[in-house]
Coordinates of C-alpha atoms and ligand atoms in Angstrom, one line a residue:
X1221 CA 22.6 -23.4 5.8
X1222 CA 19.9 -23.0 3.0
X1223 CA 20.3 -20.1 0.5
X1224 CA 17.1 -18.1 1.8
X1225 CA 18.3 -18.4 5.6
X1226 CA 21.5 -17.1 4.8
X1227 CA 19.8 -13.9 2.8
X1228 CA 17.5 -13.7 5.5
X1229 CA 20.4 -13.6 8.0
X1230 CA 22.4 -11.2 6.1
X1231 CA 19.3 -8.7 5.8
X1232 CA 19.0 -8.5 9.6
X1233 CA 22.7 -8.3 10.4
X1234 CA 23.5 -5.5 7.4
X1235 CA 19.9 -3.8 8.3
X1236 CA 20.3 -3.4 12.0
X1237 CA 16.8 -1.9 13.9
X1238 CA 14.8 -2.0 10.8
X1239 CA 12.1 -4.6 11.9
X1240 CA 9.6 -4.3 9.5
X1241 CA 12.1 -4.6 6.7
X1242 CA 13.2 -7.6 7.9
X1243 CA 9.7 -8.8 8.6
X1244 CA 8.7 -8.4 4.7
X1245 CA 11.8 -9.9 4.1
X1246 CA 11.5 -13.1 5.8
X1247 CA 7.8 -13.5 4.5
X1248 CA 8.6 -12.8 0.9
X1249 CA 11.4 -15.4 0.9
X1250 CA 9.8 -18.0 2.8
X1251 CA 7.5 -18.6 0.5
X1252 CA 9.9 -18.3 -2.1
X1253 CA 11.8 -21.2 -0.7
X1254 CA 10.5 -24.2 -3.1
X1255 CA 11.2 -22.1 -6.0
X1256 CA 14.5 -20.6 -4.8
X1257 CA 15.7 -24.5 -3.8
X1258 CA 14.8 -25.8 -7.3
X1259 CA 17.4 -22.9 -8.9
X1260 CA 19.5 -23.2 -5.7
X1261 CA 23.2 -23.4 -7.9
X1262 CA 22.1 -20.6 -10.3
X1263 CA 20.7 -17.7 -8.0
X1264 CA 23.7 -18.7 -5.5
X1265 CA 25.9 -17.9 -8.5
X1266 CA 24.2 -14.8 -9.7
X1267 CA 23.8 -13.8 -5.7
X1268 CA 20.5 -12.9 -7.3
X1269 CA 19.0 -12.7 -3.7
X1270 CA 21.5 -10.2 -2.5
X1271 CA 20.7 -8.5 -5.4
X1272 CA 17.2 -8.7 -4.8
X1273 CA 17.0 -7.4 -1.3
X1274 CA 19.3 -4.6 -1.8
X1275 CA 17.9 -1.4 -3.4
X1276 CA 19.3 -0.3 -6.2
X1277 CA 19.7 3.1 -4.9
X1278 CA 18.4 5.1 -1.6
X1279 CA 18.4 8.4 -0.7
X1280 CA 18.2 10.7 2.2
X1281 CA 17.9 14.0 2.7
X1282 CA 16.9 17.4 4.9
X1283 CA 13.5 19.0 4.6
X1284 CA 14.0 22.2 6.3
X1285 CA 11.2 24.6 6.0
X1286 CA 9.4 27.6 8.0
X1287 CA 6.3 26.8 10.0
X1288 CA 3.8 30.0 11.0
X1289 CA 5.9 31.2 14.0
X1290 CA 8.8 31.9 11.8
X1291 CA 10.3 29.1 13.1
X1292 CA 12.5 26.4 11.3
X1293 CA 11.5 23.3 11.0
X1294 CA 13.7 20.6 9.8
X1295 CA 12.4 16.7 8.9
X1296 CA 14.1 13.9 6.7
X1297 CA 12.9 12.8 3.5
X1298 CA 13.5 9.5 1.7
X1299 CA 13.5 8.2 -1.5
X1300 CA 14.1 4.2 -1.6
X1301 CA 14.8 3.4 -5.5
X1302 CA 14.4 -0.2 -4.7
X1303 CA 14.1 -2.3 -8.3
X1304 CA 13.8 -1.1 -12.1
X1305 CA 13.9 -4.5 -13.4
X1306 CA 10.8 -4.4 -14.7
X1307 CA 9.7 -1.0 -15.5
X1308 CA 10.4 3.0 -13.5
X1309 CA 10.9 2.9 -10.1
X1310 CA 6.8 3.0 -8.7
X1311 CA 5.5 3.7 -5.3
X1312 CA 3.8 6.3 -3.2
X1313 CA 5.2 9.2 -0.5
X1314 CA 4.5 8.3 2.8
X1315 CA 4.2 11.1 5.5
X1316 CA 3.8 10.1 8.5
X1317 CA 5.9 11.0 12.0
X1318 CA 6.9 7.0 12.4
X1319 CA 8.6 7.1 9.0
X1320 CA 11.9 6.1 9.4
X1321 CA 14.3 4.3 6.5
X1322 CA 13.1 0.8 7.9
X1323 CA 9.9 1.7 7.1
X1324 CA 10.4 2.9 3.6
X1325 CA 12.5 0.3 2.7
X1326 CA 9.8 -2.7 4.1
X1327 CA 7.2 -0.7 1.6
X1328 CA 9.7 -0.3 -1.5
X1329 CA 10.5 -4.2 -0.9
X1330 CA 6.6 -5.0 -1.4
X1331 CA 6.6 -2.9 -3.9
X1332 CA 8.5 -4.6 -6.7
X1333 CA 6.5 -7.6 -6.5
X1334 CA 3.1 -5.7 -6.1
X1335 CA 3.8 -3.7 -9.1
X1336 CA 4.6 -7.1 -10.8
X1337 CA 1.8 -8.7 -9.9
X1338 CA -0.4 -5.8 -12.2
X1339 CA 1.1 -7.1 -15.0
X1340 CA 1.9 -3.4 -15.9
X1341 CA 5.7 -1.9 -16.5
X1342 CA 6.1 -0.8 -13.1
X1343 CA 9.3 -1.0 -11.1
X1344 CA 9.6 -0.7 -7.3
X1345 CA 10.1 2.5 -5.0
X1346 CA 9.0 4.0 -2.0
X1347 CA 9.2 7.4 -0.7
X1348 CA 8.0 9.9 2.2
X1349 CA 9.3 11.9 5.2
X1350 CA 8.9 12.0 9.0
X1351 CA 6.7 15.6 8.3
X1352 CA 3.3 15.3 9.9
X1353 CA 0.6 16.8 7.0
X1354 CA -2.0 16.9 10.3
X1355 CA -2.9 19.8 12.4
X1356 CA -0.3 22.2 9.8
X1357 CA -1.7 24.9 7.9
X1358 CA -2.0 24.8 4.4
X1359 CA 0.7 26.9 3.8
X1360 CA 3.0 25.0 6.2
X1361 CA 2.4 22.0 4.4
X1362 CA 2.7 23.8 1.0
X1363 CA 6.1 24.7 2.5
X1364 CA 7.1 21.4 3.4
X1365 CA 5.9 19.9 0.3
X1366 CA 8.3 22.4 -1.7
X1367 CA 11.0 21.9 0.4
X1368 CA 10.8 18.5 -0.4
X1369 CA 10.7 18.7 -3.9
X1370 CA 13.1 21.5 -4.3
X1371 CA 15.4 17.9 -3.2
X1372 CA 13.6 15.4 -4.5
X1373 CA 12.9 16.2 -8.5
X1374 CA 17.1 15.6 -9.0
X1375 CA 16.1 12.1 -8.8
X1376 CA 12.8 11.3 -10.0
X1377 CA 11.2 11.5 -14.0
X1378 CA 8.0 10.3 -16.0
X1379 CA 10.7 7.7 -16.9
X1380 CA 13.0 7.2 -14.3
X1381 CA 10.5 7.7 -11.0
X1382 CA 7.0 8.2 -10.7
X1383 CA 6.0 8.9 -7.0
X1384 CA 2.5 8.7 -5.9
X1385 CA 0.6 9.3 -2.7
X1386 CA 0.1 7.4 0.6
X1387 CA -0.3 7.9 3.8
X1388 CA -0.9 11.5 5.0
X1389 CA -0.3 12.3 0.8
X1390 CA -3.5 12.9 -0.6
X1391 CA -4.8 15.2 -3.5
X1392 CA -3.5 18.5 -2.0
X1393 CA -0.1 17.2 -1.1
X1394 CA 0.8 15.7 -4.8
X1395 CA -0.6 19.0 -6.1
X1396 CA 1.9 21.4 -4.2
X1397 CA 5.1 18.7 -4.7
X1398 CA 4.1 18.8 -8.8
X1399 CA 3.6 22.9 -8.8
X1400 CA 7.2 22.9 -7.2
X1401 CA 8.2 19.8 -10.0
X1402 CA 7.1 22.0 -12.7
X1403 CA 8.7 25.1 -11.5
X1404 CA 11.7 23.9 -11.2
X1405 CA 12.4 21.4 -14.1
X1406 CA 9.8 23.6 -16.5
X1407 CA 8.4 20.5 -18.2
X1408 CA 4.5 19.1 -17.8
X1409 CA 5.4 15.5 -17.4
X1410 CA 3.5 12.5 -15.4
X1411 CA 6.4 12.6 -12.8
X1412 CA 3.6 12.2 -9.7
X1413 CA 0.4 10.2 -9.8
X1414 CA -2.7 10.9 -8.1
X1415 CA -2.6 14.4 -9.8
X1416 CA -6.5 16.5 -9.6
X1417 CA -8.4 15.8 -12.8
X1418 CA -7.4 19.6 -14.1
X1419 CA -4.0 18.9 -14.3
X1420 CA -3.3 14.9 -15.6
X1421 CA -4.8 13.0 -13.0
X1422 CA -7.3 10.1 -14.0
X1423 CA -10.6 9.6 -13.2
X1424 CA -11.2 6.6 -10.6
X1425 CA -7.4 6.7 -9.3
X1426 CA -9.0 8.1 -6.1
X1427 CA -11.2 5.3 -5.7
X1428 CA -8.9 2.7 -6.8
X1429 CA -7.1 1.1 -3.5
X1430 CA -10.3 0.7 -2.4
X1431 CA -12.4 -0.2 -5.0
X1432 CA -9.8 -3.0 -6.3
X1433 CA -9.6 -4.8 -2.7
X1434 CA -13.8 -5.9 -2.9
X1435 CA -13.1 -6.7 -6.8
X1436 CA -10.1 -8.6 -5.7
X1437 CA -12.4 -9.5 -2.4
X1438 CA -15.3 -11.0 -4.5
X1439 CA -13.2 -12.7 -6.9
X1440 CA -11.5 -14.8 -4.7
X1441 CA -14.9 -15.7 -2.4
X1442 CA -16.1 -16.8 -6.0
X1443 CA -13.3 -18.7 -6.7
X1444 CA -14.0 -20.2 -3.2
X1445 CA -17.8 -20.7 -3.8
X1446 CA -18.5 -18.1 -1.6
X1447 CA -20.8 -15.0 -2.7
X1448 CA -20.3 -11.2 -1.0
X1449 CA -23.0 -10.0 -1.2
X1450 CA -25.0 -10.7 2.3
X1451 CA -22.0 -10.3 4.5
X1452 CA -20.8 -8.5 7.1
X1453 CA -17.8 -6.9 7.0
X1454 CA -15.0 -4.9 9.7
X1455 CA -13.0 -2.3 8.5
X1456 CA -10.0 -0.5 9.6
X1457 CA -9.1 2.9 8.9
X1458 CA -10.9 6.0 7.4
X1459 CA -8.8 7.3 4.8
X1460 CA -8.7 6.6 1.2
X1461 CA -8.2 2.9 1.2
X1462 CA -11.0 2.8 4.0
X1463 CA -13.4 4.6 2.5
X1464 CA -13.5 3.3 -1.0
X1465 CA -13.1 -0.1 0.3
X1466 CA -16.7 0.6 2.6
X1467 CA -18.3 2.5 -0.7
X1468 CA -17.5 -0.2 -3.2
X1469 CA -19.0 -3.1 -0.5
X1470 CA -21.7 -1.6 0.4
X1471 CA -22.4 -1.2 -3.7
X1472 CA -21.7 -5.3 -4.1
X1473 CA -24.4 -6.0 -1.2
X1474 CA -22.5 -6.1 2.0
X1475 CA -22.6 -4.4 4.8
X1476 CA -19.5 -2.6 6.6
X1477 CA -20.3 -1.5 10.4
X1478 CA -16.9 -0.4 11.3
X1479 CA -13.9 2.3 10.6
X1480 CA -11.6 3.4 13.1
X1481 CA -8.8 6.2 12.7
X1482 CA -5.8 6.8 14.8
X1483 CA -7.6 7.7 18.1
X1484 CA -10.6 5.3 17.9
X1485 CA -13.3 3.4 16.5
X1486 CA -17.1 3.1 15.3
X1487 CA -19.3 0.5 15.6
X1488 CA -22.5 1.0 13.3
X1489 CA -24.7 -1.8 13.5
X1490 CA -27.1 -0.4 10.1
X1491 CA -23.9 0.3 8.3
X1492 CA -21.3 2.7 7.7
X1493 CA -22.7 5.9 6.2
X1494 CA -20.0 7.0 3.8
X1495 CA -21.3 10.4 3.2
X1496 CA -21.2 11.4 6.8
X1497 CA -17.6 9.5 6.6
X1498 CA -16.6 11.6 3.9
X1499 CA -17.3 14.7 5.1
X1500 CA -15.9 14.3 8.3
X1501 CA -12.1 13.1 6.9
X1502 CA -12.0 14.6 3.2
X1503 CA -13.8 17.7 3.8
X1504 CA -13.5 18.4 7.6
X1505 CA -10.0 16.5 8.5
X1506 CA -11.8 16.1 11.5
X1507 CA -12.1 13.2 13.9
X1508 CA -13.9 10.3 14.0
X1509 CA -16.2 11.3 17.3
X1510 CA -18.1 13.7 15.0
X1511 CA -19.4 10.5 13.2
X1512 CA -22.3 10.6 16.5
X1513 CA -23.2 13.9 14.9
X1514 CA -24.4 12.5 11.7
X1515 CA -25.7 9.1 12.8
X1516 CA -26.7 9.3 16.8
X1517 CA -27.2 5.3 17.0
X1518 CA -23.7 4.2 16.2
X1519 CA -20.8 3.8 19.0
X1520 CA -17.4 5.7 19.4
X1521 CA -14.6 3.6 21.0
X1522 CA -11.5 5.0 22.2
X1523 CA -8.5 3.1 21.2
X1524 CA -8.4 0.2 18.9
X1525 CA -10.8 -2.4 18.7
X1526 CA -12.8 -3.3 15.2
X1527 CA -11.2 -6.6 15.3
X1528 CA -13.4 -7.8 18.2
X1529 CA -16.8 -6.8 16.3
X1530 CA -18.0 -10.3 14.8
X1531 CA -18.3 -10.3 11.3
X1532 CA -17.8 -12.5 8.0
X1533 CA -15.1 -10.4 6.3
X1534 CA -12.2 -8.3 8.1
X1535 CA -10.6 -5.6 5.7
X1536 CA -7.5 -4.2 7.4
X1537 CA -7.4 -0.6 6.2
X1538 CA -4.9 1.4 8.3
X1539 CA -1.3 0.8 8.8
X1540 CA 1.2 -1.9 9.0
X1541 CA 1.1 -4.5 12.0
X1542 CA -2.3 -3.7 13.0
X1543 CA -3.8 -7.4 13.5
X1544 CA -2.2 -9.2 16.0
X1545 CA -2.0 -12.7 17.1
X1546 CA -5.0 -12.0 19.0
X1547 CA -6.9 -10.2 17.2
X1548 CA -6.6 -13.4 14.4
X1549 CA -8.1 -15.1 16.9
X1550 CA -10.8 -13.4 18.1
X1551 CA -11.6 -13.0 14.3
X1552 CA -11.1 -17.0 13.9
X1553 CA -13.8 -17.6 17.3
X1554 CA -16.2 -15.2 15.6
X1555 CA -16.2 -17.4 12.3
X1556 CA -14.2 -14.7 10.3
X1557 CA -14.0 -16.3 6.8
X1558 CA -11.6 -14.0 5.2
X1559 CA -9.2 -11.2 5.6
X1560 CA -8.1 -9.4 2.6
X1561 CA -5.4 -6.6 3.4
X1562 CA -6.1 -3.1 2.0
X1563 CA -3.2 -1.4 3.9
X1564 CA 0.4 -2.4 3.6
X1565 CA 1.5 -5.9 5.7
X1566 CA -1.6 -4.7 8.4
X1567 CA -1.3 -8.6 9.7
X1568 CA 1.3 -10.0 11.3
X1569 CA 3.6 -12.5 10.3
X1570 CA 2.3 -15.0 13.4
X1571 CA -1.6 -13.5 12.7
X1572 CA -1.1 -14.8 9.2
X1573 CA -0.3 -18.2 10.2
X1574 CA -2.9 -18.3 12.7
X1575 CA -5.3 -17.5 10.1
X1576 CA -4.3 -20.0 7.6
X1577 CA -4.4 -22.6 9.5
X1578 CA -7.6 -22.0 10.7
X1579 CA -8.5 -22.1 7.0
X1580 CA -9.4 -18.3 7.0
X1581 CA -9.1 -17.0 3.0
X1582 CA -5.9 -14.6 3.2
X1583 CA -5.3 -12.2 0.2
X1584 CA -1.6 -10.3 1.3
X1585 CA -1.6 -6.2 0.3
X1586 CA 0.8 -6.5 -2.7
X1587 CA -2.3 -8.4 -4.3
X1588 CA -5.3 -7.0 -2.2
X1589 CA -4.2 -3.4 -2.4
X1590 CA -2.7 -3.3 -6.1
X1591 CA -5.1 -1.5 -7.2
X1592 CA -3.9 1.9 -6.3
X1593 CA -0.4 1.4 -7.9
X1594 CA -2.1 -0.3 -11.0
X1595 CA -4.3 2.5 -11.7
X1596 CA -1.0 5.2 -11.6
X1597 CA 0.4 3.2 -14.0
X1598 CA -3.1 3.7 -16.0
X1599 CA -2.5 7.3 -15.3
X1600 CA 1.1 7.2 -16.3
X1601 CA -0.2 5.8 -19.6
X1602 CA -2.9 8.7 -19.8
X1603 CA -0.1 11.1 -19.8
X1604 CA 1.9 10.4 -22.2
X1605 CA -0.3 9.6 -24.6
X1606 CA -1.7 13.3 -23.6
X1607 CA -5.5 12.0 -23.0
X1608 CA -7.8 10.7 -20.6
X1609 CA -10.2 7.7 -20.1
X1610 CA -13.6 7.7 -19.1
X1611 CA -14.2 6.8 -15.4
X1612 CA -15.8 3.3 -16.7
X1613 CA -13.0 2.5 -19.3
X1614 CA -10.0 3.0 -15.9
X1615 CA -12.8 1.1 -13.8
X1616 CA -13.4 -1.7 -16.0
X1617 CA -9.4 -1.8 -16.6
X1618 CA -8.8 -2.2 -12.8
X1619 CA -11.7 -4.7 -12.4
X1620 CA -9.9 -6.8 -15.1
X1621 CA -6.6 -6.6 -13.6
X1622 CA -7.8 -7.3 -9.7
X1623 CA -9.7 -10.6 -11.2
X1624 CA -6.5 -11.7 -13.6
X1625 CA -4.3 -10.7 -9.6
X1626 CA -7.0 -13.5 -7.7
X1627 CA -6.6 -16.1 -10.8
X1628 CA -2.3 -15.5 -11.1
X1629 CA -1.4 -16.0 -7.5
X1630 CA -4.4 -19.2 -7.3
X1631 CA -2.2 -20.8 -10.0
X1632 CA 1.3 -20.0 -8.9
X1633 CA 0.2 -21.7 -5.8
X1634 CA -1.5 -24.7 -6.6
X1635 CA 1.9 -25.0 -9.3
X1636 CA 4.3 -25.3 -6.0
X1637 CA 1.5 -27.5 -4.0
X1638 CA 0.4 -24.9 -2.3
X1639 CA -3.5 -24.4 -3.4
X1640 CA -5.4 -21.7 -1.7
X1641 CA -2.5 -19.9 0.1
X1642 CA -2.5 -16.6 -1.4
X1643 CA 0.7 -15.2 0.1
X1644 CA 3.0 -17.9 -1.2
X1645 CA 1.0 -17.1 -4.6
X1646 CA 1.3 -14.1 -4.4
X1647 CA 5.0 -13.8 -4.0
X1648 CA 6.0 -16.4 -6.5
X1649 CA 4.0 -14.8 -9.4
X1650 CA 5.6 -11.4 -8.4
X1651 CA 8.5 -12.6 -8.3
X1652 CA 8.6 -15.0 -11.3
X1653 CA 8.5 -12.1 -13.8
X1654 CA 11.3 -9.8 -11.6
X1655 CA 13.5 -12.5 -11.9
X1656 CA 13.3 -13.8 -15.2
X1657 CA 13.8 -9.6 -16.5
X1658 CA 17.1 -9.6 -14.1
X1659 CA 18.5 -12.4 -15.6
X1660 CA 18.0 -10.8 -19.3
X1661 CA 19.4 -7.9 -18.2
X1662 CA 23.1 -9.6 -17.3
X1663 CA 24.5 -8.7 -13.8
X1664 CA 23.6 -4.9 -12.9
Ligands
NDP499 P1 -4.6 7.7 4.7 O1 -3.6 8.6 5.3 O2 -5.6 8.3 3.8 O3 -5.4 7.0 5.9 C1 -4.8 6.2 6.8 C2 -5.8 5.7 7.8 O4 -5.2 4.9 8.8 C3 -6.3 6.9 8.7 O5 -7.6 6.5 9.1 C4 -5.3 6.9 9.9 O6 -5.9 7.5 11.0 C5 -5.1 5.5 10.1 N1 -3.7 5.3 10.6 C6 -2.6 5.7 10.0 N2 -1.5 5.4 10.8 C7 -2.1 4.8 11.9 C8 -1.5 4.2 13.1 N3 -0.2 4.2 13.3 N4 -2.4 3.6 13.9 C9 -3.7 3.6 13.7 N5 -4.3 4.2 12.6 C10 -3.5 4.7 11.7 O7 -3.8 6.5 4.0 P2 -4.3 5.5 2.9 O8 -5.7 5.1 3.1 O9 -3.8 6.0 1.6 O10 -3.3 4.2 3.3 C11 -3.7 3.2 4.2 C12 -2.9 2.0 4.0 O11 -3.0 1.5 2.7 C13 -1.4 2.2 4.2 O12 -0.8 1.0 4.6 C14 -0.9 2.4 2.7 O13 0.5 2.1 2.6 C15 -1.8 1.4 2.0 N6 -2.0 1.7 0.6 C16 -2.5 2.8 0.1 C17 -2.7 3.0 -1.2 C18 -3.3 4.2 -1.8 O14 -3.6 4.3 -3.0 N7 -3.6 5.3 -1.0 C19 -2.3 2.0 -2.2 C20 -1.8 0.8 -1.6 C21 -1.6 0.6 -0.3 P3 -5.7 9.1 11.3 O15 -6.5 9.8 10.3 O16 -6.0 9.3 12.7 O17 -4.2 9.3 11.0

């Protein structure tokens, strides 16, 4: 049996019930198979595989805290210190009720070789808790987010661990968890990204999930003689990724008529107004069937269903495993050219494949979505040098990192004959510089 089946093997019989863990798994070393066969003797030897898919370290813990009856409440947090080959363990806090170690673990995986792919010193992690941030008061989550920190900070440091946010962990989140930080180690230190701007966070890390997939998005239609602007485009979700994603389009020319949340989904045909879309999540935390209050023309969908609206561009926004076989094809029979993942592994691995072979442009998360993590690290770097960029110096510095993403993983692919498949690219120039850092750095 070849090397990378046996890993993969391994993974799912150590790693019992954690699909999604093995599902990044087997993609990541699938296409890693020409270069892992052409060092088969040495990365046997150095069982640098088993070293690779095992974190370095993972941690578990209660979250008890008192919700506004007086009543107990305990959930489970995690901390997945996955790989510091390459820099501090990086990666945000998820908190989401399906958040299980599986979960974390898949995330922290794609982490090391998203954070490689930025080109910046950033190592991979993943965090987060089965807590629920939605329908709590702000004081329940303030307790929660305490409560998680109170176990949390003996593990993490500006240089040791540097979580971030993610799903359900937005501005107001990071802020209580650093208050806590603070208060209990008593040093100001970039230990979280995705601070507020009065307290060490940097201007455009808000927008930058978002903003980085259509630089990433235009790039790589360029580099396919293909121009944005003009085209239609689907999106999933309505959070931060979503709505910076729709923002930054529509600014480049195209036009975005859908965004669904976790009950349903818009169609509007003039466009998505982001305003109205802002207000309703940022502002309001309020569902997406208040969108018909602001713009009385567009349609609200119950369940899920933006994959079926024919457009040029699909932009999945949302969560993991969230384009199905079928939904690649209805995409395909619409004459989707390209799908460029904002969210975390939204596509599955058989929705991939379908795609490619129908010669649909396919940009994975770890390169689509770097933006977020590579704009921390700008942050991080903002700290501790105790200042802070302009919003067009960070902007400019993201724009130049998404373009130099598209042009790596293009030439890591067409280096193992594999031109214009963006996930084997993708992997192989993440993991080119992982690799050649563990093997300076001896057996550890
Ligand atoms: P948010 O919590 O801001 O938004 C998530 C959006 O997805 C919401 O619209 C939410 O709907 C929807 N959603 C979440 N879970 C589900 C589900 N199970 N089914 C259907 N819809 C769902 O998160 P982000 O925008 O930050 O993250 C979105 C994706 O992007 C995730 O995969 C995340 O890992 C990835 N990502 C985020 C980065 C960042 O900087 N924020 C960086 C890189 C990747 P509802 O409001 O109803 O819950």
């Amino acid at each position: 049996m070849s090397y990378v089946d046996e890993v993969i093997e391994q993974v799912v019989k150590q790693n019992p019930a954690e699909p999604e863990f093995h599902q990044a798994v087997k993609e990541v070393l699938e296409s890693l198979r020409v270069v892992v066969e052409a060092n088969e003797e040495k990365y046997r030897k150095d069982a640098l595989l088993e070293r690779l898919v095992n974190p370095e370290r993972q941690i578990k813990f209660r979250v008890p805290w008192i919700d506004d009856q007086g009543q107990v409440q305990v959930n489970t947090g995690y901390r997945v210190q996955f790989s510091s080959a390459i820099g501090p363990y990086k990666g945000g806090l998820r908190l989401h009720p399906s958040v299980n170690l599986g979960i974390i673990k898949f995330l922290g995986f794609e982490q090391i070789f998203k954070n490689s792919l930025t080109g910046l010193p950033i190592g991979g992690g993943k965090g987060g808790s089965d807590f629920d941030p939605k329908g709590k008061s702000d004081r329940e989550v303030m307790a929660f987010c305490q409560s998680f920190i109170t176990e949390l900070y003996k593990y993490i440091g500006a240089d040791t661990d540097v979580p971030a946010g993610d799903i359900g962990t937005g501005a107001r989140e990071i802020g209580y968890m650093y208050g806590q930080y603070k208060r209990i180690r008593g040093v100001y230190e970039g230990v979280l990204t995705g601070k507020g701007l009065s307290y060490g966070g940097s201007l455009a890390r808000t927008e930058a999930t978002g903003y980085g997939l259509l630089y990433l998005t235009e790039e790589l239609l360029k580099m396919n003689g293909i121009e944005l602007s003009g085209k239609t485009i689907v999106v999933s979700g309505s959070g931060n990724v979503a709505i910076y994603a729709i923002q930054k389009a529509q600014q480049l020319g195209a036009k975005v008529v859908t965004c669904s949340d976790s009950t349903g989904w818009i169609y509007d045909e003039e466009g998505i107004d982001v305003a109205a879309l802002k207000e309703i999540k940022e502002v309001k935390r309020a569902r997406l069937t208040e969108y018909k209050n602001y713009r009385p023309n567009s349609e609200y969908h119950e369940g899920k269903g933006v994959w079926s609206v024919k457009a040029d561009i699909a932009l999945p926004c949302a969560t993991q495993n969230e384009l199905n076989l079928e939904d690649a094809k209805t995409l395909v029979s619409n004459g989707c050219i390209g799908v460029f993942e904002g969210a975390n592994m939204p596509t599955t691995l058989e929705a991939t494949e379908y795609l490619q072979a129908n010669n649909v442009i396919f940009a994975p998360g770890k390169a689509a979505n770097a933006g977020g993590v590579a704009t921390s690290a700008l942050e991080m770097s903002q700290n501790s040098e105790r200042l802070s960029w302009s919003f067009e110096e960070v902007d400019s510095k993201l724009k130049e990192i998404m373009v130099n993403i598209c042009h790596n993983i293009s030439d890591a692919a067409e280096r193992y004959g594999a031109k214009g498949n963006y996930v084997v690219g993708a992997n192989i120039a993440g993991f080119e510089k992982v690799v050649d850092a563990m093997n300076a750095q001896g057996i550890v």
